[in-house]
């Protein structure tokens, strides 16, 4: 989630990803974050960053167009494929040897964890959009969005996804 502040207009602080990002479901399909429903079994990661599936047990919002500040992190994986992930500025993402850092503080040249191993950050841009703010609770501390393992914690270390 987002912990309040300029990047998170939601008073509950429960904002993390724009609705345009995607998650993997256990049934093999891909779903946009804005379409996730309670009971969906989605790809997550445990504290050792091992992938598994967990059911969504809580969703603070559905179908919103909240305007928020995001950072989009562009990366290249070990196969040379390029992709990206967007999240609110104060959302945590695990970085090798550093632990969880704010998405806005990820540096070009650092590595992030993806479903296919580590990927190198090649570009980063902050932007504002009204793509909504979405979060959900599962049984684990990490969630996989756009193939990237992201923390379930915001700036206040409150579990929202």
Short mmCIF file of C-alpha atoms in Angstrom, two decimals:
data_model
loop_
_atom_site.label_atom_id
_atom_site.label_comp_id
_atom_site.label_asym_id
_atom_site.label_seq_id
_atom_site.Cartn_x
_atom_site.Cartn_y
_atom_site.Cartn_z
CA UNK A 1 0.00 0.00 0.00
CA UNK A 2 0.97 3.61 0.02
CA UNK A 3 1.45 5.11 3.44
CA UNK A 4 -0.33 8.39 2.87
CA UNK A 5 1.53 11.49 1.81
CA UNK A 6 1.61 13.13 -1.58
CA UNK A 7 1.60 9.91 -3.56
CA UNK A 8 -1.39 8.41 -1.81
CA UNK A 9 -4.65 10.37 -1.72
CA UNK A 10 -6.52 7.47 -0.14
CA UNK A 11 -7.12 8.07 3.58
CA UNK A 12 -6.75 4.36 4.29
CA UNK A 13 -3.29 4.47 2.78
CA UNK A 14 -4.14 1.36 0.82
CA UNK A 15 -2.79 2.26 -2.58
CA UNK A 16 -0.07 0.41 -4.35
CA UNK A 17 -0.50 -0.35 -8.02
CA UNK A 18 -2.36 1.30 -10.90
CA UNK A 19 -5.23 -0.78 -12.25
CA UNK A 20 -3.36 -1.36 -15.52
CA UNK A 21 -0.75 -3.72 -13.99
CA UNK A 22 -1.29 -7.50 -14.08
CA UNK A 23 -1.15 -10.54 -11.80
CA UNK A 24 -0.97 -14.26 -12.55
CA UNK A 25 -3.79 -16.51 -11.40
CA UNK A 26 -3.31 -20.13 -10.35
CA UNK A 27 -5.59 -21.24 -13.20
CA UNK A 28 -3.00 -19.97 -15.69
CA UNK A 29 -4.72 -16.75 -16.69
CA UNK A 30 -3.51 -13.16 -16.34
CA UNK A 31 -5.73 -10.51 -14.78
CA UNK A 32 -5.47 -6.74 -14.51
CA UNK A 33 -5.04 -5.56 -10.93
CA UNK A 34 -8.30 -3.58 -11.19
CA UNK A 35 -10.18 -6.82 -11.97
CA UNK A 36 -8.85 -8.92 -9.07
CA UNK A 37 -11.61 -10.32 -6.85
CA UNK A 38 -11.72 -11.76 -3.35
CA UNK A 39 -11.05 -15.48 -3.62
CA UNK A 40 -8.76 -15.22 -6.66
CA UNK A 41 -5.64 -17.36 -6.18
CA UNK A 42 -2.73 -15.20 -7.34
CA UNK A 43 1.03 -15.63 -7.63
CA UNK A 44 2.86 -14.34 -4.54
CA UNK A 45 6.21 -14.92 -2.83
CA UNK A 46 7.14 -15.85 0.71
CA UNK A 47 9.83 -14.18 2.84
CA UNK A 48 12.49 -16.25 1.04
CA UNK A 49 11.06 -14.94 -2.28
CA UNK A 50 9.90 -18.43 -3.24
CA UNK A 51 6.91 -18.31 -5.56
CA UNK A 52 3.55 -19.78 -4.53
CA UNK A 53 -0.15 -19.04 -4.86
CA UNK A 54 -2.39 -17.44 -2.26
CA UNK A 55 -6.04 -16.41 -2.16
CA UNK A 56 -6.98 -12.74 -2.06
CA UNK A 57 -8.81 -12.19 1.24
CA UNK A 58 -9.43 -8.43 1.24
CA UNK A 59 -9.63 -5.61 -1.32
CA UNK A 60 -9.93 -2.06 0.10
CA UNK A 61 -11.26 -0.58 -3.17
CA UNK A 62 -12.81 -1.70 -6.37
CA UNK A 63 -13.12 0.19 -9.63
CA UNK A 64 -11.72 3.60 -8.80
CA UNK A 65 -10.08 6.31 -10.86
CA UNK A 66 -8.05 7.88 -8.06
CA UNK A 67 -5.28 10.12 -9.35
CA UNK A 68 -1.88 9.24 -7.87
CA UNK A 69 1.85 9.65 -8.39
CA UNK A 70 3.57 6.51 -9.60
CA UNK A 71 7.05 5.40 -10.59
CA UNK A 72 7.46 3.07 -13.56
CA UNK A 73 10.57 0.91 -13.34
CA UNK A 74 11.81 -0.50 -16.66
CA UNK A 75 13.94 -3.63 -16.54
CA UNK A 76 15.70 -6.19 -18.72
CA UNK A 77 15.73 -9.82 -17.58
CA UNK A 78 18.48 -12.39 -18.11
CA UNK A 79 16.93 -13.43 -21.45
CA UNK A 80 17.18 -9.86 -22.73
CA UNK A 81 13.45 -9.24 -22.55
CA UNK A 82 12.32 -5.75 -21.56
CA UNK A 83 9.34 -5.00 -19.35
CA UNK A 84 8.22 -2.66 -16.57
CA UNK A 85 6.20 -2.29 -13.40
CA UNK A 86 4.46 0.76 -11.92
CA UNK A 87 3.65 1.39 -8.25
CA UNK A 88 3.19 4.30 -5.88
CA UNK A 89 6.37 6.12 -4.86
CA UNK A 90 6.57 4.85 -1.29
CA UNK A 91 5.74 1.25 -2.07
CA UNK A 92 8.53 -1.15 -1.10
CA UNK A 93 10.34 -3.39 -3.57
CA UNK A 94 13.10 -5.84 -2.59
CA UNK A 95 16.58 -5.14 -3.96
CA UNK A 96 19.46 -7.66 -3.63
CA UNK A 97 21.81 -6.82 -0.71
CA UNK A 98 19.65 -3.80 0.26
CA UNK A 99 16.34 -5.34 1.28
CA UNK A 100 13.11 -3.42 0.77
CA UNK A 101 13.52 0.10 -0.64
CA UNK A 102 10.98 2.68 -1.77
CA UNK A 103 10.11 2.29 -5.44
CA UNK A 104 11.13 5.92 -6.02
CA UNK A 105 14.62 5.15 -4.65
CA UNK A 106 15.41 2.20 -6.93
CA UNK A 107 18.50 3.11 -8.96
CA UNK A 108 19.26 2.46 -12.62
CA UNK A 109 21.73 -0.42 -12.76
CA UNK A 110 20.34 -2.13 -9.64
CA UNK A 111 18.58 -5.46 -9.86
CA UNK A 112 15.04 -6.45 -8.94
CA UNK A 113 13.53 -9.90 -8.48
CA UNK A 114 11.24 -11.29 -11.19
CA UNK A 115 9.56 -14.62 -11.88
CA UNK A 116 12.49 -15.48 -14.18
CA UNK A 117 15.27 -14.45 -11.80
CA UNK A 118 16.99 -11.12 -11.31
CA UNK A 119 16.47 -8.31 -13.80
CA UNK A 120 18.49 -5.13 -14.29
CA UNK A 121 16.77 -1.76 -13.91
CA UNK A 122 17.43 0.23 -17.09
CA UNK A 123 15.13 3.23 -16.75
CA UNK A 124 12.79 4.86 -14.26
CA UNK A 125 10.19 7.59 -14.59
CA UNK A 126 7.74 9.21 -12.22
CA UNK A 127 4.32 10.15 -13.54
CA UNK A 128 0.82 11.02 -12.44
CA UNK A 129 -2.25 9.21 -13.72
CA UNK A 130 -5.82 8.45 -12.78
CA UNK A 131 -5.47 4.71 -13.36
CA UNK A 132 -6.85 4.06 -9.88
CA UNK A 133 -5.09 2.67 -6.84
CA UNK A 134 -5.38 -1.02 -6.08
CA UNK A 135 -4.22 -3.26 -3.29
CA UNK A 136 -5.23 -6.58 -1.83
CA UNK A 137 -4.40 -8.82 1.10
CA UNK A 138 -3.07 -12.37 0.78
CA UNK A 139 -1.35 -14.68 3.28
CA UNK A 140 2.16 -13.60 2.21
CA UNK A 141 4.44 -10.57 2.41
CA UNK A 142 5.18 -10.29 -1.31
CA UNK A 143 3.03 -10.19 -4.41
CA UNK A 144 3.98 -10.73 -8.06
CA UNK A 145 2.81 -7.90 -10.33
CA UNK A 146 3.94 -7.65 -13.97
CA UNK A 147 6.32 -10.56 -13.25
CA UNK A 148 8.07 -8.52 -10.51
CA UNK A 149 8.19 -9.51 -6.85
CA UNK A 150 7.06 -6.47 -4.85
CA UNK A 151 6.64 -6.08 -1.12
CA UNK A 152 3.22 -6.09 0.48
CA UNK A 153 4.26 -3.19 2.69
CA UNK A 154 4.08 0.56 2.37
CA UNK A 155 6.13 3.34 3.95
CA UNK A 156 4.56 2.78 7.35
CA UNK A 157 5.19 -0.99 7.15
CA UNK A 158 1.45 -1.55 7.18
CA UNK A 159 0.34 -4.66 5.33
CA UNK A 160 -2.22 -3.72 2.71
CA UNK A 161 -1.77 -6.22 -0.11
#
